[in-house]
mmCIF file of C-alpha atoms and ligand atoms in Angstrom:
data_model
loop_
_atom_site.group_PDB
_atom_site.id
_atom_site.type_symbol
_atom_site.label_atom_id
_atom_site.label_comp_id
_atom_site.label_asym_id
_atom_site.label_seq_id
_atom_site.Cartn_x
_atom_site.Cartn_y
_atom_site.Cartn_z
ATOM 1 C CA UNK A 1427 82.598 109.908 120.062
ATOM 2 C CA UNK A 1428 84.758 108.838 116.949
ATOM 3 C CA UNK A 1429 87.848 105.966 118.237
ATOM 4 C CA UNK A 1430 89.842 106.802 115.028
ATOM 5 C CA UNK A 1431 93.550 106.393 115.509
ATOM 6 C CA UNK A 1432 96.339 107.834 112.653
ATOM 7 C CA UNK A 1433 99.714 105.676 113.170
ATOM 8 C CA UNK A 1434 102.508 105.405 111.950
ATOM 9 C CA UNK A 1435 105.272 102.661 111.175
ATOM 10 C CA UNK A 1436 109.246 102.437 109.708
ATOM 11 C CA UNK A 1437 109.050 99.776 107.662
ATOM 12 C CA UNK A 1438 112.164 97.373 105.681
ATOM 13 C CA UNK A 1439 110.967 97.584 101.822
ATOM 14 C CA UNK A 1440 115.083 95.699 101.223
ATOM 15 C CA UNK A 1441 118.358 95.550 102.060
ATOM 16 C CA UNK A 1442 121.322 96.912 99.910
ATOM 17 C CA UNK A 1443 124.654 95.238 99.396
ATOM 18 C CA UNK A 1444 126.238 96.898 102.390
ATOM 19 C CA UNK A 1445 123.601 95.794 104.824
ATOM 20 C CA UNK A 1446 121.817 99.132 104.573
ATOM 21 C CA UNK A 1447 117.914 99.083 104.919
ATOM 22 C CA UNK A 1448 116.175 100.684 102.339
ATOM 23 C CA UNK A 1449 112.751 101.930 105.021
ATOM 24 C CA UNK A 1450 109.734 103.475 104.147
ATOM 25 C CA UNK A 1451 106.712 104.963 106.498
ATOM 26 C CA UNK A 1452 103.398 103.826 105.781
ATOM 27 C CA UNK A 1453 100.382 105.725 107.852
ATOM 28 C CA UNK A 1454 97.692 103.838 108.592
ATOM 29 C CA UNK A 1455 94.284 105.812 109.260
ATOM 30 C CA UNK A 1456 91.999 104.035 111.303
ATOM 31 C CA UNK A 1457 87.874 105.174 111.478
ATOM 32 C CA UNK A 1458 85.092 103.888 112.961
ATOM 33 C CA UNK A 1459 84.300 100.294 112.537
ATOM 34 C CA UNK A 1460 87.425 99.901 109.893
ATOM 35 C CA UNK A 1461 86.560 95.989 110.516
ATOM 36 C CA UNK A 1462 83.166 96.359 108.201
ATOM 37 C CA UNK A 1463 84.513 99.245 105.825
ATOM 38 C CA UNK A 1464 86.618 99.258 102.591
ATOM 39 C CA UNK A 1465 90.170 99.893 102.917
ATOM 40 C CA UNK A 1466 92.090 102.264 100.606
ATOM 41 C CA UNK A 1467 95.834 102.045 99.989
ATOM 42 C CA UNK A 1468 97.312 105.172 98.611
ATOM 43 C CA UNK A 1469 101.062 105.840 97.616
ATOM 44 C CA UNK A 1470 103.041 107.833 96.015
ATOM 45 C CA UNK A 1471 106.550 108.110 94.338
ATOM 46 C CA UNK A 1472 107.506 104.535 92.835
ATOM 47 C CA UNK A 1473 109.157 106.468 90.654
ATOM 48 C CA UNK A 1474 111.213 109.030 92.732
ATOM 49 C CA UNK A 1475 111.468 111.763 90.917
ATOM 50 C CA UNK A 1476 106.885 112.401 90.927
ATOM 51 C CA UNK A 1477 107.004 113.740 93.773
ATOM 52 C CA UNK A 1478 103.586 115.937 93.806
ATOM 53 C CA UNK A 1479 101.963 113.089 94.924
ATOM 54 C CA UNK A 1480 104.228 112.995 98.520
ATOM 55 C CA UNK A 1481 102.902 116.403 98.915
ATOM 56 C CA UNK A 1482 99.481 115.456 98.027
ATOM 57 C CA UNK A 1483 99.546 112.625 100.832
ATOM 58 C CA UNK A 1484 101.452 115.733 103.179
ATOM 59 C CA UNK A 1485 98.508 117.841 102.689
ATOM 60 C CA UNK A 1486 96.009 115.131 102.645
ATOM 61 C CA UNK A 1487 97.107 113.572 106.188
ATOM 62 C CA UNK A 1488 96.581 117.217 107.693
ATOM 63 C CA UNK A 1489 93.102 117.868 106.281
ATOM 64 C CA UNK A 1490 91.505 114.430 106.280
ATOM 65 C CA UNK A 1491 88.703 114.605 108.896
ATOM 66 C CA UNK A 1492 89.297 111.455 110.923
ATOM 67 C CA UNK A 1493 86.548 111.656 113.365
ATOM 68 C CA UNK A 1494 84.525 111.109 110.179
ATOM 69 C CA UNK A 1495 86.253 108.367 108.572
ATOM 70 C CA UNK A 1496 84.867 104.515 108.730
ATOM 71 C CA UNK A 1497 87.085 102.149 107.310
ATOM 72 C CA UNK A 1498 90.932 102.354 107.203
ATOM 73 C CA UNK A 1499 93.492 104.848 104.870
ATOM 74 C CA UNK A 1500 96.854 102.894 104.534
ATOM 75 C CA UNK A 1501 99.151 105.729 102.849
ATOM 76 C CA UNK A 1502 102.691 105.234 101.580
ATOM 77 C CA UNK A 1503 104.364 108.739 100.849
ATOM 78 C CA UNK A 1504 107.338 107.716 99.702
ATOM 79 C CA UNK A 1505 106.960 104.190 97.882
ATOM 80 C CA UNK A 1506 110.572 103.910 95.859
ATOM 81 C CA UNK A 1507 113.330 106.172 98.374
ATOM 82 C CA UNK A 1508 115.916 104.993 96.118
ATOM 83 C CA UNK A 1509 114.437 106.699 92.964
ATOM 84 C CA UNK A 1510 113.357 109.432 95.462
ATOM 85 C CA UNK A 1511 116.672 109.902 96.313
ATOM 86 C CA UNK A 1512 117.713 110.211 92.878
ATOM 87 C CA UNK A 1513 115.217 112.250 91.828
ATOM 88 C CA UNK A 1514 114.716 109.710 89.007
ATOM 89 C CA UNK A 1515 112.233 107.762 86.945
ATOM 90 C CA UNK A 1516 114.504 104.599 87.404
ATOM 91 C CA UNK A 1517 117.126 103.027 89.830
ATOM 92 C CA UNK A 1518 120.766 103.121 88.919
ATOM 93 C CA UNK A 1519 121.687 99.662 87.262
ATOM 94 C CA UNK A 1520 123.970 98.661 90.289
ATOM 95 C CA UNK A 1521 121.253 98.601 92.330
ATOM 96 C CA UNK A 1522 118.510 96.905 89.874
ATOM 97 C CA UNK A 1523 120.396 95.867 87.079
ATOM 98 C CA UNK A 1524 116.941 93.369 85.899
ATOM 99 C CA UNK A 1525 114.024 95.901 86.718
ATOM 100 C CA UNK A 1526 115.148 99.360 87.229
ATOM 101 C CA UNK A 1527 111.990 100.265 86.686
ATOM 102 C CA UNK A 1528 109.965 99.378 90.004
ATOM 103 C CA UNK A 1529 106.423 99.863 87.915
ATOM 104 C CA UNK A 1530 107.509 96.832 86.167
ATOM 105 C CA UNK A 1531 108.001 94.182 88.403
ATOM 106 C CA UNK A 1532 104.252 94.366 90.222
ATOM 107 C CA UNK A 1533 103.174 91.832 92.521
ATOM 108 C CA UNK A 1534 106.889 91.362 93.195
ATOM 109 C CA UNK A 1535 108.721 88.772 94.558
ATOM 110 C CA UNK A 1536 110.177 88.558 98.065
ATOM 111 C CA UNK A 1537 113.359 86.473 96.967
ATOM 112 C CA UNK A 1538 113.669 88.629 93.973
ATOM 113 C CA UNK A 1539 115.662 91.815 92.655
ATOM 114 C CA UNK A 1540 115.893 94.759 94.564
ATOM 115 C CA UNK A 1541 112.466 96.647 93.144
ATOM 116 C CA UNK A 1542 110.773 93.033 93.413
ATOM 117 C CA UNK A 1543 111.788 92.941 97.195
ATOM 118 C CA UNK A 1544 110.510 96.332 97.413
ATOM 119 C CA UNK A 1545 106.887 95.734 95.503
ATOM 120 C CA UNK A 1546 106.392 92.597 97.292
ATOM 121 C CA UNK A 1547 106.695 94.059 101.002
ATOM 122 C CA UNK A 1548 104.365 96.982 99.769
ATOM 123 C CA UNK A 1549 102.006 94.371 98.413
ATOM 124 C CA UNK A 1550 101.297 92.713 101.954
ATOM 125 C CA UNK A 1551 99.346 96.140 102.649
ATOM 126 C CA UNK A 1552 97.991 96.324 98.449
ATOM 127 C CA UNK A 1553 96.806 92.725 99.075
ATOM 128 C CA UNK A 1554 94.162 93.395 101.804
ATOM 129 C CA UNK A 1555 93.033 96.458 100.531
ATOM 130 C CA UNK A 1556 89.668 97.212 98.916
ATOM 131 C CA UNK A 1557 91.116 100.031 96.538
ATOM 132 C CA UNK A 1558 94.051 101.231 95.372
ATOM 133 C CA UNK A 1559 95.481 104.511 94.319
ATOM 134 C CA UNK A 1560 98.672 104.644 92.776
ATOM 135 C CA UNK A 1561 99.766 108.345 92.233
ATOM 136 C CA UNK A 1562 102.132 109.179 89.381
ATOM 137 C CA UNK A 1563 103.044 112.719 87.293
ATOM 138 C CA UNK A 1564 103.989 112.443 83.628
ATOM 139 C CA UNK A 1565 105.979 114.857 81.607
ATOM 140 C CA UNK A 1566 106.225 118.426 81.610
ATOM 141 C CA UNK A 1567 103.514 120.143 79.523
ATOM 142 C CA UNK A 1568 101.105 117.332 80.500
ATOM 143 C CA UNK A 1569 97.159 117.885 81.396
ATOM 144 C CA UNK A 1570 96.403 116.067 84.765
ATOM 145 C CA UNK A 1571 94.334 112.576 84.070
ATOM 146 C CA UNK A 1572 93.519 109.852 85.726
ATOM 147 C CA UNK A 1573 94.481 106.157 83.926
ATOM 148 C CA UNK A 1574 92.304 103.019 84.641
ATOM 149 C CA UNK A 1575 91.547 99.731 83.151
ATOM 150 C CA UNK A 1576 89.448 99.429 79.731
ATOM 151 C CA UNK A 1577 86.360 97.666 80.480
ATOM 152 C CA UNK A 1578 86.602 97.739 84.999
ATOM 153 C CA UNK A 1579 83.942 99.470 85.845
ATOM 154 C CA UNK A 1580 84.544 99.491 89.363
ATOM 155 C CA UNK A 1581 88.569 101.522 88.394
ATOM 156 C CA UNK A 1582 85.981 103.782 86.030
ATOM 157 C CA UNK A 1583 83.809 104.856 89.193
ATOM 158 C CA UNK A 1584 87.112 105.169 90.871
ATOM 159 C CA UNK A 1585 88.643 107.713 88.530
ATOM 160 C CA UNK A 1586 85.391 109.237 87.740
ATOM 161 C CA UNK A 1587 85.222 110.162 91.690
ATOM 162 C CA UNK A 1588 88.928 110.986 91.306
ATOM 163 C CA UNK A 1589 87.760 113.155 89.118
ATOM 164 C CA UNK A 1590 90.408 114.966 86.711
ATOM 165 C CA UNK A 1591 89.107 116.384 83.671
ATOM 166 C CA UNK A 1592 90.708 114.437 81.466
ATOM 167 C CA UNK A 1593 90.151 109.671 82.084
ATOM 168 C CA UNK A 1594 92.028 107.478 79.836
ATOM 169 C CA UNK A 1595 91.163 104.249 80.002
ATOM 170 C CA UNK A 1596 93.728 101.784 78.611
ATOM 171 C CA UNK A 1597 93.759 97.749 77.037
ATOM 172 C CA UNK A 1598 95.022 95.612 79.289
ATOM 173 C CA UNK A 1599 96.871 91.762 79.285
ATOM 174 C CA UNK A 1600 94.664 89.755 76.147
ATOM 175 C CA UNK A 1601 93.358 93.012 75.141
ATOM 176 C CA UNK A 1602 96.723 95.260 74.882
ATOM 177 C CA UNK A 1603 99.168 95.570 71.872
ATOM 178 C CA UNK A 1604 102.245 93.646 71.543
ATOM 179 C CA UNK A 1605 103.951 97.026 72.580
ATOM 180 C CA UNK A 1606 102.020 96.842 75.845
ATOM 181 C CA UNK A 1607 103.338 93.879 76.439
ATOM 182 C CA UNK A 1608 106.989 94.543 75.438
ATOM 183 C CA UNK A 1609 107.365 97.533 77.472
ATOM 184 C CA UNK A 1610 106.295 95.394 80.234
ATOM 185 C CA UNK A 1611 103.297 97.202 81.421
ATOM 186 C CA UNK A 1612 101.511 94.035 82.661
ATOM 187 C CA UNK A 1613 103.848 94.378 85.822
ATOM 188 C CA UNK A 1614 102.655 97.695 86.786
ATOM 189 C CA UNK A 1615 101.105 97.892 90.048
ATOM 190 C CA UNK A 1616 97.398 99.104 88.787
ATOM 191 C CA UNK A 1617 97.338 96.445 86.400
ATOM 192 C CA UNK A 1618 98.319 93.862 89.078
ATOM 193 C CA UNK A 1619 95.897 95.254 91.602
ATOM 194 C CA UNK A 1620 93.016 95.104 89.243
ATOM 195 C CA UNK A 1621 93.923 91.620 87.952
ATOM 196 C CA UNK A 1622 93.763 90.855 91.924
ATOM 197 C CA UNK A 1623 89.904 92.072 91.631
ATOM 198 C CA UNK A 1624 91.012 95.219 93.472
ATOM 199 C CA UNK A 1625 90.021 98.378 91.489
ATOM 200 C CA UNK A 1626 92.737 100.718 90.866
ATOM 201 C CA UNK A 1627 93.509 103.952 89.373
ATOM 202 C CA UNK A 1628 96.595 105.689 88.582
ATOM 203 C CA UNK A 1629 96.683 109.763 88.530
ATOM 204 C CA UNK A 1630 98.692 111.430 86.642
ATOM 205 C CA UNK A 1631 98.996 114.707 88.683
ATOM 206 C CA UNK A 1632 100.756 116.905 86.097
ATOM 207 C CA UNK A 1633 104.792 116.686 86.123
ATOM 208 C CA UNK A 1634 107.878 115.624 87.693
ATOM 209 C CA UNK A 1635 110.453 117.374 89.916
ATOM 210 C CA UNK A 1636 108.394 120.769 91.178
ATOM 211 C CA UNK A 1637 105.241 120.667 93.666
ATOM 212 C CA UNK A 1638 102.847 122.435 91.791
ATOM 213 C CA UNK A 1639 100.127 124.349 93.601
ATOM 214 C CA UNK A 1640 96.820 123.519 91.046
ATOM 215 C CA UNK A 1641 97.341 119.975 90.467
ATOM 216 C CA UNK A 1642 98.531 118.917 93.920
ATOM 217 C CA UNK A 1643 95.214 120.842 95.454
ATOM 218 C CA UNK A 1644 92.901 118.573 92.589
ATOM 219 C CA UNK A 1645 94.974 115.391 94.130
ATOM 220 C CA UNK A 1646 94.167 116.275 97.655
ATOM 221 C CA UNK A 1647 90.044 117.168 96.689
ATOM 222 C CA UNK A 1648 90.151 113.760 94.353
ATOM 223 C CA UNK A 1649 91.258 111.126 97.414
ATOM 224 C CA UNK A 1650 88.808 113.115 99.461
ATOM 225 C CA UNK A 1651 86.185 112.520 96.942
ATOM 226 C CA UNK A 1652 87.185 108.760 96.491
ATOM 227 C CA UNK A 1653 86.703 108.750 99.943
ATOM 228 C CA UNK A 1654 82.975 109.751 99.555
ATOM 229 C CA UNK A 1655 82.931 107.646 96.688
ATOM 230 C CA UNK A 1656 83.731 104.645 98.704
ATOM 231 C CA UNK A 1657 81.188 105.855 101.621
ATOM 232 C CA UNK A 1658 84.292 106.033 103.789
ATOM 233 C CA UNK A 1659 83.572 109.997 104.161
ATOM 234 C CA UNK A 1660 80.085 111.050 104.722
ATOM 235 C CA UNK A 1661 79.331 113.940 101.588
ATOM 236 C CA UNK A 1662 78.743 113.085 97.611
ATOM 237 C CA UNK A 1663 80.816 113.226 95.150
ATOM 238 C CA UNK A 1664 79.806 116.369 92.496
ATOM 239 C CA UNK A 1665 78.439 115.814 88.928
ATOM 240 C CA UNK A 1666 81.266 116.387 86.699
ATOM 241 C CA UNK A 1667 82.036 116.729 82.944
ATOM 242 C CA UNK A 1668 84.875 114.778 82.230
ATOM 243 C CA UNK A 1669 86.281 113.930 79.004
ATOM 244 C CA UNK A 1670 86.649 109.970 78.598
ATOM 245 C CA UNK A 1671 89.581 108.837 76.336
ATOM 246 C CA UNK A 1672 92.110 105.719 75.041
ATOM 247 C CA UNK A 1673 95.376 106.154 76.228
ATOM 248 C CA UNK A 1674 98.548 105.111 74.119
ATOM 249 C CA UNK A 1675 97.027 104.401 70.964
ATOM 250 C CA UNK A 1676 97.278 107.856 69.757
ATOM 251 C CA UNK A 1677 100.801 108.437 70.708
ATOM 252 C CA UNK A 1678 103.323 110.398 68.626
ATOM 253 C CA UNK A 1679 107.309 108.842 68.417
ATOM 254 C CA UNK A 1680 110.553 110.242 67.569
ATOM 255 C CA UNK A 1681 111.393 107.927 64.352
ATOM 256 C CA UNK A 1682 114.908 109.597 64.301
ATOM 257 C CA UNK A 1683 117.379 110.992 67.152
ATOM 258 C CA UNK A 1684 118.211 114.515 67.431
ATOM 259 C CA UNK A 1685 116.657 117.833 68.786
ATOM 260 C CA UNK A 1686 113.251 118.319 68.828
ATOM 261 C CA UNK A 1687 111.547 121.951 68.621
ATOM 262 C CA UNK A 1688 107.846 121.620 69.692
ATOM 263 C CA UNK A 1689 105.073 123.533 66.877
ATOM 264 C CA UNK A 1690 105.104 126.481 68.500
ATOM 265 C CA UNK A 1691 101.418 126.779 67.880
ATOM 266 C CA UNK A 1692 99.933 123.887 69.747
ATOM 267 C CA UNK A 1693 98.970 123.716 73.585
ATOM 268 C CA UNK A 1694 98.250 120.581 75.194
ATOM 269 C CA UNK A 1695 94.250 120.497 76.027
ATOM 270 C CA UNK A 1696 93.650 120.902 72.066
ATOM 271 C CA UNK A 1697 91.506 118.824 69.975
ATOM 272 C CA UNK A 1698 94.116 117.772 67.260
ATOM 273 C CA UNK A 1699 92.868 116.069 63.911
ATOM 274 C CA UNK A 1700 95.170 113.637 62.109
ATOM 275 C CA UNK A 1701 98.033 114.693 60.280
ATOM 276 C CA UNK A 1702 98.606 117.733 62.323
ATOM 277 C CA UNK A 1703 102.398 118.565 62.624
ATOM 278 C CA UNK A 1704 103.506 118.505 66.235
ATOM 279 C CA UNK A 1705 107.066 119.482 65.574
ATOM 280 C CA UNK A 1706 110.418 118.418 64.192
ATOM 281 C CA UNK A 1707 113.380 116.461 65.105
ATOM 282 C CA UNK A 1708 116.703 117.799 63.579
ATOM 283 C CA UNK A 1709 120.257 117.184 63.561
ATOM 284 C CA UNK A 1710 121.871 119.480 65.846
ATOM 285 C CA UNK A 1711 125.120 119.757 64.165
ATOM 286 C CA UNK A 1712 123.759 120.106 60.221
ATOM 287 C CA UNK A 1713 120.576 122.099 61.054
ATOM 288 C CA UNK A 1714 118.980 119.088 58.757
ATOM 289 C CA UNK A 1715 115.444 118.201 59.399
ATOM 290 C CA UNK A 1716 114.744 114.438 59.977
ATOM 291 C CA UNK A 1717 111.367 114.026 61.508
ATOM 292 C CA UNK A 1718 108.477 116.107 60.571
ATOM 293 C CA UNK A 1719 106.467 114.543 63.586
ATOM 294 C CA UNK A 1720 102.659 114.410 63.022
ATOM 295 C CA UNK A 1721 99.393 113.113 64.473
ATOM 296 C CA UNK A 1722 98.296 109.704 63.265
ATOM 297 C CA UNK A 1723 94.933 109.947 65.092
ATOM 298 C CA UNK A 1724 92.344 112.619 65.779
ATOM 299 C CA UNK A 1725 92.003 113.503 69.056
ATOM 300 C CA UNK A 1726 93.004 115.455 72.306
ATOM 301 C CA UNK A 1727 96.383 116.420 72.469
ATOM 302 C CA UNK A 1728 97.132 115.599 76.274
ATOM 303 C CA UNK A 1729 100.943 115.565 76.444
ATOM 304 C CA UNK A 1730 103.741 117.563 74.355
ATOM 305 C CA UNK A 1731 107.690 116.841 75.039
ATOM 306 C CA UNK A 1732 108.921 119.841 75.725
ATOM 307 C CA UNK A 1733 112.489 118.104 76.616
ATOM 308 C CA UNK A 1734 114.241 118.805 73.349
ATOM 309 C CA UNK A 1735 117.175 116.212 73.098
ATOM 310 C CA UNK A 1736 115.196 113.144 72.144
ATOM 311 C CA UNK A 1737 116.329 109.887 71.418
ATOM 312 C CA UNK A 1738 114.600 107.460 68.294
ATOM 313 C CA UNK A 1739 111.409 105.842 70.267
ATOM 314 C CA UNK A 1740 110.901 108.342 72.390
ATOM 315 C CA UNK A 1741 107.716 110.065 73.077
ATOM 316 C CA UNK A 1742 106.986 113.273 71.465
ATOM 317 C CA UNK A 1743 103.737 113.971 72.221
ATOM 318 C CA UNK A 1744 99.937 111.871 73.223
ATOM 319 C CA UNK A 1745 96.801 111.913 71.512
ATOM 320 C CA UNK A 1746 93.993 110.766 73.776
ATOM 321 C CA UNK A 1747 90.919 109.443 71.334
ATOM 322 C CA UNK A 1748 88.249 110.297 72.526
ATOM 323 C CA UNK A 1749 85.110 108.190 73.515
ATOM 324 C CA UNK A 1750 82.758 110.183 75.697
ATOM 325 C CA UNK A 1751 82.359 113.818 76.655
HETATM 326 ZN ZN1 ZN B 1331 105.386 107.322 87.199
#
């Protein structure tokens, strides 16, 4: 007879100006003998406007089998409700005026900004656990992946169990670009977590703003794989083929500002040699061509912009390189 408990608890992530608390639930999943298992934390929706992976953790929390479980599930649906409610990427500078974005500011800091305040209550739960799962969606026209450290093997097994089609693994702190570093990716939560020794993985479950059926259901299947994985669900975890890539390296920037109309003949899920054109950026007003956007790496074209006002620096479109198939 299984003693596992699912509860539930309103937590204070912050407090705005007015002396509004900014809450969050977290559900904690208790199995059998969750003392002497691993413990998973699982959220969703830093950024507030991904919400596929709230629906994943929905759907999850009704078909998790909890008389099998041994260990302990913390999940946190809704990680960032200010960005949820503004079904953005980033809060509005009044509120977070140093980090608006919140997967920037990883561990946090309790005496902080607003998004620190908010990482570093969510990090008393990230702190004890054994694994964490930090679920994201990218851009429209975007094949689902899973991102994880270059070189932790422990994150690889993780994503591997995940298991999306498409792994990138990405350079991190001493090994990552100066662009890494400037765009202040050493403060997102995965790379925190793993530089805690905690092995982390962040899905990419397709895009923002619309539940979406397919890649929801392959969220839902991966935790209850990593679950299996982690030999806190009794089952294996299939044999896959998965396609194991670099992420960022190949990536494809507007050099100019102005509209930009995809090559109609590329997909994304294409291998892509280099040089390929991906599309052009034009002035809107002159019909003048400014960017004829290429590929700079061979490759598999996982990502292509398919939001047409673009601004110089923005992304375009990724090339994964590819390692292992
Ligand atoms: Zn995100």
């Amino acid at each position: 007879m299984s003693d596992a408990t699912h509860t539930s608890e309103e937590i204070t992530l912050a407090r705005l100006s007015s002396g509004v608390s900014i809450s969050t639930t977290v559900h904690v999943y208790r199995g059998d003998a969750a003392d002497d298992h691993p413990t998973l934390y699982v959220q969703a929706a830093q950024h507030g406007r991904e919400i596929n992976g709230t629906e994943v953790l929905r759907r999850f929390h009704d078909r998790l089998p909890l008389e099998s479980l041994t260990g302990t599930v913390i999940a946190v649906p809704v990680a960032n409700p200010i960005t949820f409610d503004h079904v953005s990427y980033t809060a509005p500078a009044v509120l977070d005026s140093v980090n608006p974005n919140m997967n920037r500011v990883w561990p946090g800091d309790a005496s902080g900004s607003l998004h620190e305040r908010m990482a570093a209550r969510l990090w008393t739960y990230i702190a004890r656990a054994d694994a964490v799962v930090d679920l994201h969606t990218g851009s429209p026209d975007m094949l689902p992946h899973v991102v994880f450290r270059e070189g932790d093997e422990r994150s690889r097994e993780l994503a591997e169990a995940f298991g999306t089609d498409l792994l990138l693994s990405e350079a991190a702190d001493e090994d990552a670009s100066d662009e890494w570093h400037n765009r202040g990716f050493s403060g997102k939560l995965r790379v925190a977590a793993a530089r805690n020794e905690t092995p982390t993985i962040t899905p990419e479950i397709s895009h923002s703003r619309q539940i979406l059926e397919g890649p929801v259901e392959e969220g839902v299947d991966g935790l209850l794989d990593l679950l299996r994985h982690l030999d806190m669900l009794p089952g294996t975890v299939p044999d896959r083929t998965q396609t194991l890539a670099r992420n960022h390296l190949g990536r494809v920037t507007a050099t100019e500002s102005g509209l930009f109309r995809p090559a109609p003949s590329l997909a994304v899920g294409e291998r892509v040699s280099e040089g390929v054109e991906i599309g052009t950026v034009y002035d809107p007003t002159t019909y003048e061509p400014l960017h004829e956007a290429v590929t700079s790496h061979e490759g598999l074209l996982y990502a292509l912009s398919q939001e047409a006002t673009v601004t110089a620096g923005d992304e375009l479109a990724g090339v994964a390189l590819i390692r292992e198939t």
